[in-house]
Amino acid sequence: MDFDRIVDRRGTHSMKWDMLESQYGIPADDGIAMWVADMDFEPPAAVRNAVRSMLERGIFGYYGDDASYRTAIRGWMERRHGWLIEPDWIFTTHGLVNGTALCVDVFTDPGDGVILFTPVYHAFSRVIRAAGRRIVECELVEQDGRYHMDLDAWDDRMTGRETMAILCSPHNPGGCVWTVEELRDVAAFCARHDLILVSDEIHQDLVFPGHVHVPTAVAAPEVSARLITLTATTKTFNIAGSHTGNVIIADPNLARTFAARLAALGLTPNSFGLFMAEAAYNEGEDWLEALLVYLDENRRLFDTALNAVSGVRSMALEATYLAWVDFTTTGLDSREVVERVENRARIATNHGATFGLGGDGFLRFNFACPRPRLEEALDRLQSAFADVSG
C-alpha cells in the first residue's frame, strides 16, 4: 500500500488526465489534474487479483448467480455502517450517475420538480435536465464553516409539483457528514411534501476521524416507504471505471416498480465490476483503513497551505477527498481566480458554479493523489496567489 508511488495515468484513456488539454487548455505533460473524482492510487491487491483471475481463466461471459456479491454488500453494510439489508433490496446499475438517472426516470414524470440541496454534485442537475424534469434548488446555509439545512425556508418554496429530493450523504462538495438529527429532518421534510427521497451515499466509507456516517435508512427508518439509497465500491476502492453501483430499496412497492423498469430497459450488470466489487468488500478493509490515514494527512496539508493564502478558505471536510475552497474574499472575481489556478498553477479543478446555487466563487480540488504530487500542486497554488492581499 504505497500511496506515495506516482502512477502515470497519461495515455491510458484516463478522463482525468488525458482530457486536461481539451477541457482546460492545460498541457498534459506539465498539468496537474485535480478535477475528476477518482484517486491516483492503485486499488487493493484483492481487486487486482480478481481481475487477474478472470484474465487467467480466459473466458469473459455473462455473469450469473450473484448471491455471493449480494452477501458481500450485506456484510459490508452491517460491519461498517450498522445497516441490515436483505438481498432482494439490491439492484445493480452501471454506476451511481446511472442509478440516479434511473430513479428520476422511474419515479418522476416530465415536468416534475426534483429538489437538490445546493451546492451539490453537478451530475445530478445534468441528468435531471436531460430527463425533462425541473430542478428546484434548495440552497444550503453556511454557518461556522459548515453547511446546514434551512428547512423552514425550503418548506416555503414547495409548490406541490415536486416529487423527488436527492440528498448527497456525505455531502459533495462540502464534505459534511450529516447528523442523525439532520437526516431525520430531511426525512420529515420529504414526508410533509410527499417526496421520494434518493440518498446518494457513495462517499459513505471516506469519513475522517471524529465523524461517523449513518445511512439515512438507519437514521430515519420511518422514511423507508419513500427511500432509495445509492451505494458503490467505486469511490471507496478507486474502481470508478467498473461502472458498478447499487440501488437499495426496502419498500416492496418501490422495488417492484424499479425492477420492472430495469427489465424493460434490458439492463444487466458488468461482470468485471461485480467481481471487483465483491473482492473489495470481502478483502479490502485493511487497504481502506490505510487509505483513510493517508487522506487525512493530505487533507491537513491541503487546508494548511490554502488557508495560509490571503482571502482563501478551504472548508473543513468531515468526509470525501474533495476540498471545497472559497475564493470569494480574495478581491478577485471568479474569472481571475480560475485564470490563476489554470494558467499560472496549471491545475485543473471543478468550477463552483457548476454545483448550483451557493457554488460561485468556489473551486473543488481532488487531493486523493500521491503526496509528492500534492506538495507540488500546493507550491504552485501558493505562488499563483502570492500577490493577493485579500
CSV table of C-alpha atoms in Angstrom, one decimal:
chain,number,residue,atom,x,y,z
A,1,MET,CA,0.0,0.0,0.0
A,2,ASP,CA,2.5,2.6,-1.2
A,3,PHE,CA,0.3,5.6,-1.7
A,4,ASP,CA,3.3,7.8,-2.3
A,5,ARG,CA,4.1,6.0,-5.6
A,6,ILE,CA,3.4,8.1,-8.7
A,7,VAL,CA,1.3,6.2,-11.2
A,8,ASP,CA,1.5,7.9,-14.7
A,9,ARG,CA,-2.1,7.8,-16.0
A,10,ARG,CA,-1.4,9.8,-19.1
A,11,GLY,CA,-2.0,7.9,-22.3
A,12,THR,CA,-4.3,5.4,-20.6
A,13,HIS,CA,-7.7,6.9,-21.7
A,14,SER,CA,-8.0,8.5,-18.3
A,15,MET,CA,-10.7,11.1,-18.3
A,16,LYS,CA,-8.9,12.9,-15.5
A,17,TRP,CA,-5.5,13.1,-17.2
A,18,ASP,CA,-6.0,12.6,-20.9
A,19,MET,CA,-8.6,15.3,-21.2
A,20,LEU,CA,-6.6,18.1,-19.4
A,21,GLU,CA,-5.7,19.9,-22.6
A,22,SER,CA,-9.1,19.5,-24.4
A,23,GLN,CA,-11.1,20.6,-21.4
A,24,TYR,CA,-8.9,23.1,-19.7
A,25,GLY,CA,-6.2,24.0,-22.2
A,26,ILE,CA,-3.6,22.8,-19.7
A,27,PRO,CA,-0.6,21.0,-21.2
A,28,ALA,CA,-0.8,17.3,-20.3
A,29,ASP,CA,3.0,17.0,-19.7
A,30,ASP,CA,3.0,19.7,-17.1
A,31,GLY,CA,-0.5,20.0,-15.8
A,32,ILE,CA,-1.9,18.5,-12.5
A,33,ALA,CA,-5.4,17.0,-12.6
A,34,MET,CA,-7.4,17.7,-9.5
A,35,TRP,CA,-10.9,17.6,-11.1
A,36,VAL,CA,-12.5,14.2,-11.8
A,37,ALA,CA,-13.3,12.4,-8.6
A,38,ASP,CA,-11.2,9.3,-8.8
A,39,MET,CA,-8.0,8.7,-7.0
A,40,ASP,CA,-4.4,8.4,-8.3
A,41,PHE,CA,-3.8,5.3,-6.3
A,42,GLU,CA,-3.8,1.6,-7.2
A,43,PRO,CA,-6.9,-0.2,-5.7
A,44,PRO,CA,-6.5,-3.0,-3.2
A,45,ALA,CA,-4.5,-6.1,-4.2
A,46,ALA,CA,-7.6,-8.2,-3.9
A,47,VAL,CA,-9.3,-6.2,-6.7
A,48,ARG,CA,-6.3,-6.6,-9.0
A,49,ASN,CA,-6.2,-10.3,-8.2
A,50,ALA,CA,-9.9,-10.7,-9.0
A,51,VAL,CA,-9.3,-9.2,-12.5
A,52,ARG,CA,-6.1,-11.3,-12.9
A,53,SER,CA,-8.1,-14.4,-12.1
A,54,MET,CA,-10.6,-13.5,-14.8
A,55,LEU,CA,-7.8,-13.0,-17.3
A,56,GLU,CA,-6.1,-16.3,-16.4
A,57,ARG,CA,-9.5,-18.1,-16.8
A,58,GLY,CA,-9.7,-16.5,-20.2
A,59,ILE,CA,-13.4,-16.5,-20.7
A,60,PHE,CA,-15.5,-13.3,-20.3
A,61,GLY,CA,-19.0,-14.5,-20.4
A,62,TYR,CA,-22.3,-13.4,-18.8
A,63,TYR,CA,-22.3,-13.2,-15.0
A,64,GLY,CA,-24.8,-15.4,-13.2
A,65,ASP,CA,-25.7,-16.3,-9.6
A,66,ASP,CA,-24.9,-13.1,-7.8
A,67,ALA,CA,-25.6,-14.5,-4.3
A,68,SER,CA,-22.0,-14.1,-3.1
A,69,TYR,CA,-22.0,-10.5,-4.5
A,70,ARG,CA,-25.1,-9.6,-2.5
A,71,THR,CA,-23.7,-11.3,0.6
A,72,ALA,CA,-20.5,-9.2,0.3
A,73,ILE,CA,-22.6,-6.0,0.2
A,74,ARG,CA,-24.8,-7.1,3.1
A,75,GLY,CA,-21.7,-7.9,5.2
A,76,TRP,CA,-20.1,-4.6,4.4
A,77,MET,CA,-23.1,-2.5,5.3
A,78,GLU,CA,-23.6,-4.3,8.6
A,79,ARG,CA,-19.9,-4.2,9.6
A,80,ARG,CA,-19.1,-0.7,8.6
A,81,HIS,CA,-22.4,1.1,8.9
A,82,GLY,CA,-24.7,-0.9,11.2
A,83,TRP,CA,-27.2,-1.3,8.4
A,84,LEU,CA,-29.0,-4.7,8.0
A,85,ILE,CA,-30.3,-5.1,4.4
A,86,GLU,CA,-31.9,-8.0,2.6
A,87,PRO,CA,-30.5,-9.5,-0.7
A,88,ASP,CA,-33.6,-8.7,-2.7
A,89,TRP,CA,-33.4,-5.0,-1.8
A,90,ILE,CA,-30.3,-4.7,-4.1
A,91,PHE,CA,-30.4,-3.6,-7.7
A,92,THR,CA,-27.1,-3.2,-9.6
A,93,THR,CA,-26.7,-0.3,-12.0
A,94,HIS,CA,-23.9,1.0,-14.3
A,95,GLY,CA,-22.6,3.3,-11.6
A,96,LEU,CA,-24.5,5.8,-9.5
A,97,VAL,CA,-25.0,8.6,-12.1
A,98,ASN,CA,-26.8,5.9,-14.0
A,99,GLY,CA,-28.6,4.9,-10.7
A,100,THR,CA,-29.7,8.4,-10.1
A,101,ALA,CA,-30.9,8.8,-13.7
A,102,LEU,CA,-32.9,5.6,-13.4
A,103,CYS,CA,-34.5,6.8,-10.2
A,104,VAL,CA,-35.5,10.1,-11.9
A,105,ASP,CA,-36.8,8.2,-14.9
A,106,VAL,CA,-38.8,5.6,-12.8
A,107,PHE,CA,-40.2,7.7,-10.0
A,108,THR,CA,-40.9,11.1,-11.6
A,109,ASP,CA,-42.7,12.4,-14.7
A,110,PRO,CA,-41.6,15.0,-17.3
A,111,GLY,CA,-42.1,18.5,-15.8
A,112,ASP,CA,-42.0,17.3,-12.2
A,113,GLY,CA,-39.8,19.2,-9.8
A,114,VAL,CA,-36.7,17.4,-8.4
A,115,ILE,CA,-35.1,19.0,-5.4
A,116,LEU,CA,-31.4,19.4,-5.0
A,117,PHE,CA,-29.7,20.7,-1.8
A,118,THR,CA,-27.2,23.0,-3.4
A,119,PRO,CA,-24.3,23.5,-4.0
A,120,VAL,CA,-24.2,19.7,-4.8
A,121,TYR,CA,-22.6,17.2,-7.2
A,122,HIS,CA,-23.1,18.6,-10.7
A,123,ALA,CA,-24.1,15.3,-12.4
A,124,PHE,CA,-27.4,15.4,-10.6
A,125,SER,CA,-28.6,18.5,-12.4
A,126,ARG,CA,-27.3,17.2,-15.7
A,127,VAL,CA,-29.4,14.0,-15.6
A,128,ILE,CA,-32.5,15.8,-14.3
A,129,ARG,CA,-32.4,18.4,-17.1
A,130,ALA,CA,-31.8,15.7,-19.7
A,131,ALA,CA,-34.9,13.8,-18.4
A,132,GLY,CA,-37.1,16.9,-18.9
A,133,ARG,CA,-37.6,17.4,-15.2
A,134,ARG,CA,-37.4,20.7,-13.4
A,135,ILE,CA,-34.6,21.4,-10.9
A,136,VAL,CA,-35.7,23.0,-7.7
A,137,GLU,CA,-32.6,24.3,-5.8
A,138,CYS,CA,-32.8,24.5,-2.0
A,139,GLU,CA,-29.7,26.3,-1.0
A,140,LEU,CA,-27.7,25.2,2.0
A,141,VAL,CA,-26.7,27.8,4.6
A,142,GLU,CA,-23.1,28.0,5.6
A,143,GLN,CA,-22.6,28.6,9.4
A,144,ASP,CA,-19.3,28.3,11.3
A,145,GLY,CA,-17.6,26.8,8.2
A,146,ARG,CA,-20.1,24.0,7.6
A,147,TYR,CA,-23.3,23.7,5.6
A,148,HIS,CA,-26.6,23.4,7.3
A,149,MET,CA,-30.2,22.9,6.1
A,150,ASP,CA,-32.7,25.7,6.1
A,151,LEU,CA,-35.9,23.6,6.2
A,152,ASP,CA,-38.2,26.4,7.1
A,153,ALA,CA,-37.2,28.3,4.0
A,154,TRP,CA,-37.4,25.2,1.9
A,155,ASP,CA,-40.9,24.5,3.1
A,156,ASP,CA,-42.0,27.9,1.9
A,157,ARG,CA,-40.6,27.1,-1.6
A,158,MET,CA,-42.6,24.0,-2.2
A,159,THR,CA,-45.5,24.3,-4.7
A,160,GLY,CA,-46.8,20.7,-4.7
A,161,ARG,CA,-45.3,20.0,-8.1
A,162,GLU,CA,-42.2,18.5,-6.6
A,163,THR,CA,-42.0,14.7,-6.5
A,164,MET,CA,-38.4,13.8,-5.5
A,165,ALA,CA,-35.5,15.1,-3.5
A,166,ILE,CA,-31.9,13.9,-4.0
A,167,LEU,CA,-29.6,14.1,-0.9
A,168,CYS,CA,-25.8,13.7,-1.1
A,169,SER,CA,-24.7,12.0,2.1
A,170,PRO,CA,-21.9,12.6,2.9
A,171,HIS,CA,-22.2,15.8,1.1
A,172,ASN,CA,-20.2,16.5,-2.1
A,173,PRO,CA,-18.7,19.2,-2.4
A,174,GLY,CA,-19.0,20.5,1.2
A,175,GLY,CA,-17.8,17.3,2.9
A,176,CYS,CA,-20.5,17.3,5.6
A,177,VAL,CA,-21.3,14.1,7.4
A,178,TRP,CA,-25.0,14.8,8.1
A,179,THR,CA,-26.0,14.1,11.7
A,180,VAL,CA,-28.8,11.7,12.6
A,181,GLU,CA,-30.9,14.8,13.5
A,182,GLU,CA,-30.3,16.4,10.1
A,183,LEU,CA,-31.2,13.2,8.3
A,184,ARG,CA,-34.4,12.9,10.3
A,185,ASP,CA,-35.2,16.5,9.4
A,186,VAL,CA,-34.8,15.7,5.7
A,187,ALA,CA,-36.9,12.6,6.0
A,188,ALA,CA,-39.7,14.7,7.7
A,189,PHE,CA,-39.4,17.3,5.0
A,190,CYS,CA,-39.9,14.7,2.4
A,191,ALA,CA,-42.9,13.2,4.2
A,192,ARG,CA,-44.5,16.6,4.6
A,193,HIS,CA,-44.3,17.2,0.8
A,194,ASP,CA,-44.8,13.6,-0.4
A,195,LEU,CA,-41.4,13.3,-1.9
A,196,ILE,CA,-39.4,10.2,-2.9
A,197,LEU,CA,-36.0,10.6,-1.2
A,198,VAL,CA,-32.9,9.4,-3.1
A,199,SER,CA,-29.9,9.3,-0.7
A,200,ASP,CA,-26.7,9.1,-2.6
A,201,GLU,CA,-24.2,7.6,-0.1
A,202,ILE,CA,-21.3,6.8,-2.4
A,203,HIS,CA,-18.8,8.6,-0.1
A,204,GLN,CA,-20.1,6.7,3.0
A,205,ASP,CA,-16.7,5.0,3.6
A,206,LEU,CA,-14.5,8.0,3.2
A,207,VAL,CA,-15.1,9.6,6.6
A,208,PHE,CA,-12.4,11.3,8.7
A,209,PRO,CA,-11.8,10.8,12.4
A,210,GLY,CA,-14.3,12.3,14.8
A,211,HIS,CA,-17.2,11.7,12.4
A,212,VAL,CA,-19.5,8.7,11.7
A,213,HIS,CA,-21.6,8.2,8.6
A,214,VAL,CA,-25.1,6.9,9.4
A,215,PRO,CA,-27.2,5.7,6.5
A,216,THR,CA,-30.4,7.6,6.0
A,217,ALA,CA,-32.2,4.2,6.3
A,218,VAL,CA,-30.8,3.7,9.8
A,219,ALA,CA,-31.2,7.3,11.0
A,220,ALA,CA,-34.8,7.6,9.8
A,221,PRO,CA,-36.4,4.2,9.4
A,222,GLU,CA,-39.8,5.8,9.3
A,223,VAL,CA,-39.0,7.1,5.8
A,224,SER,CA,-38.5,3.6,4.3
A,225,ALA,CA,-41.7,3.7,2.2
A,226,ARG,CA,-40.3,6.6,0.2
A,227,LEU,CA,-36.5,6.0,0.5
A,228,ILE,CA,-34.0,4.8,-2.1
A,229,THR,CA,-30.3,4.5,-1.2
A,230,LEU,CA,-27.4,4.5,-3.6
A,231,THR,CA,-24.1,2.9,-2.7
A,232,ALA,CA,-21.0,1.7,-4.5
A,233,THR,CA,-17.5,0.4,-4.1
A,234,THR,CA,-16.2,2.7,-6.8
A,235,LYS,CA,-15.2,5.8,-4.8
A,236,THR,CA,-14.1,3.8,-1.7
A,237,PHE,CA,-11.7,1.5,-3.6
A,238,ASN,CA,-10.9,3.6,-6.7
A,239,ILE,CA,-12.6,1.4,-9.3
A,240,ALA,CA,-14.9,4.0,-10.9
A,241,GLY,CA,-14.2,2.7,-14.3
A,242,SER,CA,-16.0,-0.5,-13.4
A,243,HIS,CA,-19.3,1.5,-13.5
A,244,THR,CA,-20.9,-0.7,-10.9
A,245,GLY,CA,-23.3,0.7,-8.3
A,246,ASN,CA,-26.2,-0.4,-6.2
A,247,VAL,CA,-29.7,1.0,-5.8
A,248,ILE,CA,-31.0,-0.4,-2.5
A,249,ILE,CA,-34.8,-0.3,-1.9
A,250,ALA,CA,-36.5,-1.8,1.1
A,251,ASP,CA,-40.1,-0.9,0.2
A,252,PRO,CA,-41.6,-3.7,-1.9
A,253,ASN,CA,-43.8,-1.4,-3.9
A,254,LEU,CA,-40.9,0.9,-4.9
A,255,ALA,CA,-38.7,-2.2,-5.5
A,256,ARG,CA,-41.3,-3.8,-7.9
A,257,THR,CA,-41.6,-0.6,-9.8
A,258,PHE,CA,-37.9,-0.2,-10.2
A,259,ALA,CA,-37.4,-3.8,-11.1
A,260,ALA,CA,-40.0,-3.6,-13.9
A,261,ARG,CA,-38.2,-0.6,-15.4
A,262,LEU,CA,-34.8,-2.3,-15.3
A,263,ALA,CA,-36.4,-5.3,-17.1
A,264,ALA,CA,-38.0,-3.1,-19.7
A,265,LEU,CA,-34.6,-1.4,-20.4
A,266,GLY,CA,-32.8,-4.8,-20.6
A,267,LEU,CA,-30.1,-3.7,-18.1
A,268,THR,CA,-27.8,-6.3,-16.7
A,269,PRO,CA,-24.5,-5.8,-14.7
A,270,ASN,CA,-21.0,-5.8,-16.0
A,271,SER,CA,-19.3,-9.0,-14.8
A,272,PHE,CA,-15.9,-7.3,-14.3
A,273,GLY,CA,-17.5,-4.8,-11.9
A,274,LEU,CA,-19.2,-7.4,-9.8
A,275,PHE,CA,-16.0,-9.5,-9.4
A,276,MET,CA,-14.1,-6.3,-8.4
A,277,ALA,CA,-16.7,-5.1,-6.0
A,278,GLU,CA,-17.1,-8.4,-4.3
A,279,ALA,CA,-13.3,-8.7,-3.8
A,280,ALA,CA,-13.1,-5.2,-2.5
A,281,TYR,CA,-15.8,-5.6,0.1
A,282,ASN,CA,-14.5,-9.0,1.2
A,283,GLU,CA,-10.8,-8.3,1.4
A,284,GLY,CA,-10.2,-4.5,1.0
A,285,GLU,CA,-10.9,-3.3,4.6
A,286,ASP,CA,-7.2,-3.1,5.7
A,287,TRP,CA,-6.4,-1.1,2.5
A,288,LEU,CA,-9.2,1.3,3.2
A,289,GLU,CA,-8.0,1.9,6.8
A,290,ALA,CA,-4.6,2.8,5.5
A,291,LEU,CA,-6.1,5.0,2.8
A,292,LEU,CA,-8.1,7.0,5.3
A,293,VAL,CA,-4.9,7.7,7.3
A,294,TYR,CA,-3.1,8.9,4.2
A,295,LEU,CA,-6.1,11.0,3.0
A,296,ASP,CA,-6.4,12.6,6.4
A,297,GLU,CA,-2.8,13.9,6.2
A,298,ASN,CA,-3.3,15.1,2.7
A,299,ARG,CA,-6.4,16.9,3.9
A,300,ARG,CA,-4.3,18.6,6.7
A,301,LEU,CA,-1.6,19.6,4.3
A,302,PHE,CA,-4.0,21.0,1.8
A,303,ASP,CA,-6.0,23.0,4.3
A,304,THR,CA,-2.9,24.4,5.9
A,305,ALA,CA,-1.4,25.5,2.6
A,306,LEU,CA,-4.6,27.0,1.2
A,307,ASN,CA,-5.8,28.7,4.4
A,308,ALA,CA,-2.4,30.5,4.5
A,309,VAL,CA,-3.3,32.3,1.3
A,310,SER,CA,-4.8,35.7,1.9
A,311,GLY,CA,-8.6,35.6,1.4
A,312,VAL,CA,-8.7,31.9,0.7
A,313,ARG,CA,-10.5,29.4,2.9
A,314,SER,CA,-10.8,25.6,2.5
A,315,MET,CA,-14.0,24.3,4.1
A,316,ALA,CA,-13.2,21.8,6.9
A,317,LEU,CA,-14.0,18.4,5.5
A,318,GLU,CA,-15.7,15.7,7.5
A,319,ALA,CA,-15.7,13.3,4.6
A,320,THR,CA,-14.6,12.8,1.0
A,321,TYR,CA,-11.3,13.6,-0.7
A,322,LEU,CA,-12.7,16.7,-2.4
A,323,ALA,CA,-11.7,20.0,-0.9
A,324,TRP,CA,-14.2,22.9,-1.3
A,325,VAL,CA,-12.3,26.1,-1.5
A,326,ASP,CA,-13.8,29.6,-1.1
A,327,PHE,CA,-12.0,32.4,-3.0
A,328,THR,CA,-14.8,35.0,-2.6
A,329,THR,CA,-12.8,37.2,-0.2
A,330,THR,CA,-9.6,37.4,-2.3
A,331,GLY,CA,-10.8,40.5,-4.0
A,332,LEU,CA,-10.7,38.6,-7.3
A,333,ASP,CA,-13.7,37.7,-9.4
A,334,SER,CA,-14.3,34.1,-10.4
A,335,ARG,CA,-12.7,34.5,-13.8
A,336,GLU,CA,-9.5,35.9,-12.3
A,337,VAL,CA,-9.4,33.0,-9.8
A,338,VAL,CA,-9.8,30.4,-12.5
A,339,GLU,CA,-7.1,32.1,-14.6
A,340,ARG,CA,-4.6,31.9,-11.8
A,341,VAL,CA,-5.3,28.3,-11.0
A,342,GLU,CA,-5.4,27.0,-14.5
A,343,ASN,CA,-2.9,29.2,-16.3
A,344,ARG,CA,-0.4,30.1,-13.6
A,345,ALA,CA,-0.6,27.0,-11.4
A,346,ARG,CA,-1.6,24.7,-14.4
A,347,ILE,CA,-4.1,22.8,-12.2
A,348,ALA,CA,-7.5,21.6,-13.4
A,349,THR,CA,-10.3,21.8,-10.8
A,350,ASN,CA,-14.1,21.8,-10.9
A,351,HIS,CA,-15.7,25.2,-11.1
A,352,GLY,CA,-18.0,26.1,-8.2
A,353,ALA,CA,-20.9,27.5,-10.3
A,354,THR,CA,-21.5,24.0,-11.8
A,355,PHE,CA,-22.6,22.8,-8.4
A,356,GLY,CA,-25.6,25.2,-8.4
A,357,LEU,CA,-26.7,28.0,-6.0
A,358,GLY,CA,-24.0,28.8,-3.5
A,359,GLY,CA,-21.2,27.5,-5.6
A,360,ASP,CA,-20.0,30.6,-7.4
A,361,GLY,CA,-16.6,31.8,-6.2
A,362,PHE,CA,-15.6,28.3,-5.1
A,363,LEU,CA,-13.4,25.6,-6.7
A,364,ARG,CA,-13.4,21.9,-5.9
A,365,PHE,CA,-10.0,20.2,-5.6
A,366,ASN,CA,-9.4,16.4,-5.6
A,367,PHE,CA,-6.4,15.8,-3.2
A,368,ALA,CA,-6.5,11.9,-3.5
A,369,CYS,CA,-3.1,11.8,-5.0
A,370,PRO,CA,0.5,10.8,-4.0
A,371,ARG,CA,1.9,13.3,-1.6
A,372,PRO,CA,4.8,14.5,-3.8
A,373,ARG,CA,2.2,15.5,-6.4
A,374,LEU,CA,0.0,17.2,-3.8
A,375,GLU,CA,3.0,19.2,-2.5
A,376,GLU,CA,3.9,20.3,-6.0
A,377,ALA,CA,0.3,21.5,-6.5
A,378,LEU,CA,0.3,23.4,-3.2
A,379,ASP,CA,3.5,25.1,-4.1
A,380,ARG,CA,2.1,26.2,-7.4
A,381,LEU,CA,-1.1,27.5,-5.8
A,382,GLN,CA,0.7,29.5,-3.2
A,383,SER,CA,2.9,31.0,-5.9
A,384,ALA,CA,-0.1,31.8,-8.1
A,385,PHE,CA,-1.8,33.8,-5.3
A,386,ALA,CA,1.3,35.2,-3.6
A,387,ASP,CA,0.4,38.8,-4.5
A,388,VAL,CA,-3.2,38.7,-3.3
A,389,SER,CA,-3.9,40.7,-0.2
A,390,GLY,CA,-7.5,39.6,0.4
